[in-house]
Short mmCIF file of C-alpha atoms in Angstrom, two decimals:
data_model
loop_
_atom_site.label_atom_id
_atom_site.label_comp_id
_atom_site.label_asym_id
_atom_site.label_seq_id
_atom_site.Cartn_x
_atom_site.Cartn_y
_atom_site.Cartn_z
CA UNK V 76 47.12 -131.83 8.75
CA UNK V 77 43.58 -130.87 9.69
CA UNK V 78 44.89 -128.36 12.27
CA UNK V 79 46.65 -126.08 9.76
CA UNK V 80 43.53 -124.28 8.40
CA UNK V 81 42.38 -123.54 11.94
CA UNK V 82 45.72 -122.06 12.90
CA UNK V 83 45.77 -120.02 9.74
CA UNK V 84 42.27 -118.63 10.47
CA UNK V 85 43.20 -117.79 14.04
CA UNK V 86 46.36 -116.07 12.92
CA UNK V 87 44.41 -114.08 10.33
CA UNK V 88 41.83 -112.99 12.93
CA UNK V 89 44.51 -111.95 15.40
CA UNK V 90 46.31 -110.03 12.67
CA UNK V 91 43.12 -108.23 11.69
CA UNK V 92 42.41 -107.33 15.32
CA UNK V 93 45.92 -106.04 15.87
CA UNK V 94 45.70 -104.03 12.65
CA UNK V 95 42.46 -102.39 13.82
CA UNK V 96 43.96 -101.64 17.21
CA UNK V 97 47.04 -100.14 15.61
CA UNK V 98 44.93 -98.04 13.27
CA UNK V 99 42.77 -96.83 16.15
CA UNK V 100 45.82 -96.01 18.25
CA UNK V 101 47.43 -94.21 15.33
CA UNK V 102 44.34 -92.08 14.77
CA UNK V 103 44.12 -91.33 18.48
CA UNK V 104 47.80 -90.40 18.70
CA UNK V 105 47.61 -88.17 15.66
CA UNK V 106 44.51 -86.42 16.99
CA UNK V 107 46.16 -85.94 20.39
CA UNK V 108 49.31 -84.57 18.79
CA UNK V 109 47.29 -82.14 16.67
CA UNK V 110 45.29 -81.00 19.70
CA UNK V 111 48.46 -80.50 21.73
CA UNK V 112 50.08 -78.57 18.91
CA UNK V 113 47.10 -76.26 18.63
CA UNK V 114 46.88 -75.87 22.39
CA UNK V 115 50.57 -75.07 22.79
CA UNK V 116 50.65 -72.56 19.96
CA UNK V 117 51.55 -69.03 21.17
CA UNK V 118 48.45 -67.51 19.63
CA UNK V 119 46.28 -70.08 21.36
CA UNK V 120 48.07 -69.50 24.65
CA UNK V 121 47.61 -65.73 24.35
CA UNK V 122 43.90 -66.21 23.73
CA UNK V 123 43.44 -68.82 26.46
CA UNK V 124 45.42 -66.95 29.09
CA UNK V 125 44.51 -63.44 27.99
CA UNK V 126 42.05 -61.00 29.61
CA UNK V 127 39.25 -62.02 27.26
CA UNK V 128 39.56 -65.64 28.33
CA UNK V 129 39.65 -64.59 31.97
CA UNK V 130 36.48 -62.58 31.46
CA UNK V 131 34.81 -65.54 29.74
CA UNK V 132 35.78 -67.88 32.57
CA UNK V 133 34.57 -65.38 35.13
CA UNK V 134 31.20 -64.99 33.40
CA UNK V 135 30.95 -68.76 33.03
CA UNK V 136 31.52 -69.27 36.75
CA UNK V 137 28.97 -66.56 37.62
CA UNK V 138 26.43 -68.14 35.27
CA UNK V 139 26.98 -71.55 36.84
CA UNK V 140 26.59 -70.04 40.31
CA UNK V 141 23.31 -68.33 39.34
CA UNK V 142 21.90 -71.53 37.86
CA UNK V 143 22.88 -73.31 41.07
CA UNK V 144 21.07 -70.63 43.09
CA UNK V 145 18.03 -70.95 40.83
CA UNK V 146 17.99 -74.73 41.27
CA UNK V 147 18.39 -74.45 45.04
CA UNK V 148 15.50 -71.97 45.23
CA UNK V 149 13.02 -74.81 44.69
CA UNK V 150 11.93 -74.92 48.30
CA UNK V 151 8.38 -75.06 49.62
CA UNK V 152 7.43 -71.52 50.75
CA UNK V 153 6.09 -70.85 54.23
CA UNK V 154 3.11 -68.88 52.93
CA UNK V 155 -0.15 -70.71 52.33
CA UNK V 156 -3.19 -70.22 50.15
CA UNK V 157 -6.40 -68.61 51.36
CA UNK V 158 -7.74 -72.11 51.99
CA UNK V 159 -4.77 -73.00 54.19
CA UNK V 160 -3.10 -75.29 51.63
CA UNK V 161 0.65 -75.55 51.19
CA UNK V 162 2.21 -74.14 48.03
CA UNK V 163 4.61 -76.09 45.80
CA UNK V 164 8.34 -75.52 45.48
CA UNK V 165 7.75 -74.31 41.92
CA UNK V 166 6.16 -71.17 43.37
CA UNK V 167 9.54 -70.19 44.79
CA UNK V 168 11.32 -71.31 41.62
CA UNK V 169 9.21 -69.25 39.20
CA UNK V 170 9.22 -66.25 41.54
CA UNK V 171 13.02 -66.36 41.61
CA UNK V 172 13.16 -66.82 37.84
CA UNK V 173 10.72 -64.04 36.88
CA UNK V 174 11.93 -61.54 39.48
CA UNK V 175 15.42 -61.56 37.89
CA UNK V 176 17.18 -62.23 41.18
CA UNK V 177 19.63 -64.25 39.07
CA UNK V 178 19.78 -62.09 35.92
CA UNK V 179 22.01 -64.38 33.85
CA UNK V 180 19.84 -67.42 34.49
CA UNK V 181 16.63 -65.44 33.81
CA UNK V 182 18.08 -63.94 30.62
CA UNK V 183 19.20 -67.33 29.31
CA UNK V 184 15.79 -68.83 30.14
CA UNK V 185 14.03 -66.00 28.29
CA UNK V 186 16.27 -66.26 25.21
CA UNK V 187 15.93 -70.05 25.19
CA UNK V 188 12.13 -69.78 25.30
CA UNK V 189 12.12 -67.24 22.46
CA UNK V 190 14.47 -69.43 20.40
CA UNK V 191 12.23 -72.45 20.97
CA UNK V 192 9.17 -70.47 19.83
CA UNK V 193 10.92 -69.39 16.61
CA UNK V 194 12.25 -72.91 16.05
CA UNK V 195 8.78 -74.37 16.46
CA UNK V 196 7.45 -71.78 14.02
CA UNK V 197 10.06 -71.85 11.25
CA UNK V 198 11.63 -75.30 11.65
CA UNK V 199 9.88 -78.58 10.99
CA UNK V 200 11.26 -80.16 14.16
CA UNK V 201 9.48 -83.48 13.75
CA UNK V 202 10.68 -83.90 10.17
CA UNK V 203 14.25 -82.97 11.05
CA UNK V 204 14.22 -85.36 13.99
CA UNK V 205 13.31 -88.21 11.62
CA UNK V 206 16.07 -87.06 9.27
CA UNK V 207 18.69 -87.06 12.03
CA UNK V 208 17.49 -90.48 13.14
CA UNK V 209 17.81 -92.16 9.75
CA UNK V 210 21.15 -90.49 9.02
CA UNK V 211 22.58 -91.66 12.35
CA UNK V 212 21.33 -95.19 11.79
CA UNK V 213 22.71 -95.15 8.25
CA UNK V 214 26.20 -94.26 9.53
CA UNK V 215 26.16 -96.86 12.31
CA UNK V 216 24.82 -99.66 10.09
CA UNK V 217 27.25 -98.81 7.28
CA UNK V 218 30.22 -98.71 9.66
CA UNK V 219 29.23 -102.02 11.21
CA UNK V 220 28.74 -103.70 7.82
CA UNK V 221 31.95 -102.39 6.27
CA UNK V 222 33.92 -103.31 9.38
CA UNK V 223 32.68 -106.89 9.26
CA UNK V 224 33.47 -107.16 5.56
CA UNK V 225 36.92 -105.62 5.78
CA UNK V 226 38.16 -106.57 9.25
CA UNK V 227 35.73 -109.31 10.34
CA UNK V 228 34.75 -107.00 13.21
CA UNK V 229 32.15 -104.25 13.07
CA UNK V 230 33.30 -100.69 13.72
CA UNK V 231 30.14 -99.62 15.53
CA UNK V 232 30.36 -102.50 17.97
CA UNK V 233 33.83 -101.29 19.00
CA UNK V 234 32.23 -98.16 20.49
CA UNK V 235 29.47 -100.09 22.23
CA UNK V 236 29.48 -99.42 25.99
CA UNK V 237 30.14 -102.26 28.38
CA UNK V 238 26.75 -101.62 29.98
CA UNK V 239 23.75 -99.93 28.45
CA UNK V 240 22.41 -96.85 30.18
CA UNK V 241 19.26 -97.34 32.25
CA UNK V 242 17.05 -94.98 34.23
CA UNK V 243 17.17 -95.78 37.91
CA UNK V 244 14.04 -95.93 40.03
CA UNK V 245 15.26 -93.03 42.18
CA UNK V 246 15.73 -90.82 39.11
CA UNK V 247 12.32 -91.75 37.73
CA UNK V 248 10.65 -91.08 41.09
CA UNK V 249 12.38 -87.71 41.29
CA UNK V 250 11.25 -86.76 37.77
CA UNK V 251 7.67 -87.87 38.42
CA UNK V 252 7.69 -85.93 41.69
CA UNK V 253 8.80 -82.77 39.87
CA UNK V 254 6.13 -83.27 37.20
CA UNK V 255 3.51 -83.73 39.93
CA UNK V 256 4.63 -80.52 41.65
CA UNK V 257 4.63 -78.62 38.35
CA UNK V 258 1.09 -79.73 37.51
CA UNK V 259 -0.12 -78.77 40.98
CA UNK V 260 1.53 -75.36 40.56
CA UNK V 261 -0.60 -74.56 37.51
CA UNK V 262 -3.74 -76.08 39.06
CA UNK V 263 -3.38 -74.08 42.29
CA UNK V 264 -2.51 -70.82 40.54
CA UNK V 265 -5.45 -71.09 38.13
CA UNK V 266 -7.84 -71.53 41.06
CA UNK V 267 -6.26 -68.65 42.99
CA UNK V 268 -6.72 -66.40 39.96
CA UNK V 269 -10.28 -67.63 39.35
CA UNK V 270 -11.44 -67.04 42.92
CA UNK V 271 -9.64 -63.67 43.19
CA UNK V 272 -7.31 -64.49 46.06
CA UNK V 273 -5.17 -61.60 44.81
CA UNK V 274 -7.39 -58.99 43.15
CA UNK V 275 -4.50 -57.33 41.31
CA UNK V 276 -3.35 -60.63 39.79
CA UNK V 277 -6.91 -61.57 38.80
CA UNK V 278 -7.40 -58.11 37.26
CA UNK V 279 -4.16 -58.50 35.30
CA UNK V 280 -5.30 -61.92 34.04
CA UNK V 281 -8.65 -60.39 33.08
CA UNK V 282 -7.00 -57.62 31.05
CA UNK V 283 -4.60 -60.09 29.43
CA UNK V 284 -7.35 -62.51 28.40
CA UNK V 285 -9.49 -59.63 27.10
CA UNK V 286 -6.65 -58.28 24.95
CA UNK V 287 -5.75 -61.79 23.77
CA UNK V 288 -9.35 -62.36 22.69
CA UNK V 289 -9.03 -59.57 20.11
CA UNK V 290 -5.34 -60.10 19.25
CA UNK V 291 -5.88 -63.76 18.36
CA UNK V 292 -7.95 -62.55 15.38
CA UNK V 293 -4.97 -60.57 14.05
CA UNK V 294 -1.87 -62.40 15.34
CA UNK V 295 -1.08 -66.12 14.96
CA UNK V 296 -0.74 -68.32 18.00
CA UNK V 297 3.06 -68.35 17.98
CA UNK V 298 3.12 -64.53 17.87
CA UNK V 299 0.71 -64.32 20.78
CA UNK V 300 2.87 -66.80 22.70
CA UNK V 301 5.95 -64.68 21.98
CA UNK V 302 4.20 -61.53 23.23
CA UNK V 303 2.98 -63.27 26.39
CA UNK V 304 6.47 -64.63 27.11
CA UNK V 305 8.05 -61.21 26.60
CA UNK V 306 5.52 -59.51 28.86
CA UNK V 307 5.96 -62.21 31.50
CA UNK V 308 9.75 -61.80 31.58
CA UNK V 309 10.24 -58.12 30.73
CA UNK V 310 7.56 -56.57 32.99
CA UNK V 311 9.24 -57.63 36.28
CA UNK V 312 12.61 -56.46 34.90
CA UNK V 313 11.21 -53.02 34.02
CA UNK V 314 9.62 -52.74 37.46
CA UNK V 315 12.83 -53.82 39.19
CA UNK V 316 14.90 -51.32 37.19
CA UNK V 317 12.51 -48.38 37.78
CA UNK V 318 11.05 -49.48 41.10
CA UNK V 319 11.28 -46.10 42.85
CA UNK V 320 9.73 -44.15 39.97
CA UNK V 321 6.93 -46.67 39.47
CA UNK V 322 6.16 -46.84 43.19
CA UNK V 323 5.95 -43.04 43.44
CA UNK V 324 3.72 -42.86 40.38
CA UNK V 325 1.44 -45.57 41.73
CA UNK V 326 1.30 -43.79 45.10
CA UNK V 327 0.28 -40.53 43.43
CA UNK V 328 -2.35 -42.27 41.32
CA UNK V 329 -3.68 -44.05 44.41
CA UNK V 330 -3.83 -40.74 46.30
CA UNK V 331 -5.72 -39.04 43.46
CA UNK V 332 -8.14 -41.95 43.20
CA UNK V 333 -8.74 -41.90 46.96
CA UNK V 334 -9.38 -38.14 46.89
CA UNK V 335 -11.82 -38.43 44.02
CA UNK V 336 -13.52 -41.34 45.73
CA UNK V 337 -13.87 -39.33 48.93
CA UNK V 338 -15.33 -36.38 47.03
CA UNK V 339 -17.80 -38.66 45.28
CA UNK V 340 -18.78 -40.14 48.65
CA UNK V 341 -19.32 -36.66 50.12
CA UNK V 342 -21.39 -35.53 47.13
CA UNK V 343 -23.42 -38.71 47.25
CA UNK V 344 -23.99 -38.24 50.99
CA UNK V 345 -25.10 -34.63 50.48
CA UNK V 346 -27.47 -35.55 47.67
CA UNK V 347 -28.83 -38.46 49.69
CA UNK V 348 -29.49 -36.23 52.73
CA UNK V 349 -31.11 -33.57 50.52
CA UNK V 350 -33.32 -36.15 48.84
CA UNK V 351 -34.25 -37.59 52.24
CA UNK V 352 -35.21 -34.15 53.59
CA UNK V 353 -37.22 -33.30 50.48
CA UNK V 354 -38.98 -36.65 50.59
CA UNK V 355 -39.73 -36.22 54.28
CA UNK V 356 -41.13 -32.71 53.67
CA UNK V 357 -43.37 -33.85 50.82
CA UNK V 358 -44.49 -36.86 52.80
CA UNK V 359 -45.48 -34.60 55.72
CA UNK V 360 -47.42 -32.25 53.45
CA UNK V 361 -49.25 -35.10 51.73
CA UNK V 362 -50.04 -36.70 55.07
CA UNK V 363 -51.46 -33.40 56.38
CA UNK V 364 -53.59 -32.94 53.27
CA UNK V 365 -54.80 -36.51 53.50
CA UNK V 366 -55.80 -36.00 57.13
CA UNK V 367 -57.69 -32.82 56.20
CA UNK V 368 -59.52 -34.59 53.40
CA UNK V 369 -60.43 -37.49 55.65
CA UNK V 370 -61.68 -35.10 58.38
CA UNK V 371 -63.83 -33.05 55.96
CA UNK V 372 -65.29 -36.22 54.48
CA UNK V 373 -66.25 -37.47 57.93
CA UNK V 374 -67.87 -34.14 58.87
CA UNK V 375 -69.95 -34.04 55.70
CA UNK V 376 -71.08 -37.64 56.03
CA UNK V 377 -72.34 -36.96 59.59
CA UNK V 378 -74.67 -33.91 58.74
CA UNK V 379 -78.39 -34.58 57.68
CA UNK V 380 -78.24 -32.12 54.84
CA UNK V 381 -75.38 -33.97 53.27
CA UNK V 382 -77.52 -37.12 53.07
CA UNK V 383 -79.99 -35.35 50.86
CA UNK V 384 -78.70 -35.16 47.44
CA UNK V 385 -80.85 -33.36 44.92
CA UNK V 386 -80.73 -35.00 41.62
CA UNK V 387 -81.37 -32.54 38.84
CA UNK V 388 -84.16 -33.36 36.44
CA UNK V 389 -82.99 -34.23 33.05
CA UNK V 390 -84.32 -31.95 30.38
CA UNK V 391 -84.31 -33.34 26.91
CA UNK V 392 -86.15 -32.45 23.69
CA UNK V 393 -87.70 -29.23 25.16
CA UNK V 394 -89.88 -31.09 27.75
CA UNK V 395 -90.21 -29.31 31.07
CA UNK V 396 -91.35 -30.46 34.46
CA UNK V 397 -94.49 -28.24 34.26
CA UNK V 398 -95.74 -30.22 31.22
CA UNK V 399 -96.62 -33.20 33.45
CA UNK V 400 -99.61 -33.23 35.88
CA UNK V 401 -98.99 -33.05 39.55
CA UNK V 402 -98.46 -36.34 41.25
CA UNK V 403 -101.18 -37.37 43.74
CA UNK V 404 -100.24 -36.90 47.36
CA UNK V 405 -103.09 -38.95 48.98
CA UNK V 406 -103.69 -42.66 48.91
CA UNK V 407 -106.13 -44.16 46.46
CA UNK V 408 -109.69 -44.93 47.88
CA UNK V 409 -112.00 -47.57 46.44
CA UNK V 410 -115.55 -46.28 45.49
CA UNK V 411 -117.37 -49.72 45.71
CA UNK V 412 -117.94 -50.93 49.27
CA UNK V 413 -116.92 -54.45 49.88
CA UNK V 414 -119.74 -56.99 50.52
CA UNK V 415 -119.81 -58.56 53.90
CA UNK V 416 -119.86 -62.31 53.84
CA UNK V 417 -122.51 -63.95 56.10
CA UNK V 418 -121.27 -65.90 58.97
CA UNK V 419 -122.15 -69.54 58.56
CA UNK V 420 -123.20 -71.10 61.77
CA UNK V 421 -121.67 -74.39 62.45
#
């Protein structure tokens, strides 16, 4: 008699399992029937097979093709830096993206970037991510608990995959390789701009940083990021659309600048030659005068009369030269004869 409770429990478990399977199959069948009914409806068929649907499918295929072309453009370019280093495949990728060679892919990338900027500005992404996380966990835990209470089997565990998803080593190596190439792209480009490998690009970066220095005082960071993104994407598109007009305008401006530069060079050359001639003339005159002065000084220093310089007598307080007696012209003579000393004989 001890086997009866066990059989009863087993029968109850099998009945519960079959009931869950039947309920799941019923829900699946009803959903499939509803989907088929909607899909086979004449209105749905007219929309799906109509010209609008054909246009949507055509645009979808073209968009997929352009994204495939954009992805395949990540090839290492043949050009090298001024130091002889190889560029990264992201140089080709960003050139293809920003040059609008695949307009649908570039447009979607631009709109996605703008949407992300606005989302980061007006949506609390971190807070909403926590909210989505706890709501998802609440549903899964509640379904698992109610399933075990009602059917002795959790509902969430029924949707558990047979094998959890893992990241393969090849995928991780590929991702790390792309990250490495992307970092090197920014490092190389910053150095190329800093050391003026392309003067036009460095000048553009100079103007952009100068304008940003003053705009950051008036515009928040997200607004400045939006402006920079728009300029980065829209400027190549404007140039590509009006390439002929812009090239002709730049050629005219370059011609005018070259003409003005040539005129300035000619004027500077004329003024320099005039200044050189004037300087040479004055230098010759001053050299001639200096030689004359040196010659006259030598001639005067060689004559005997020039060595005699008469110093005028100073006249002060009404005293004249005649007020003093004449100076003696003979030597003084002693009036007392000197006594002769006797010679002492030895």
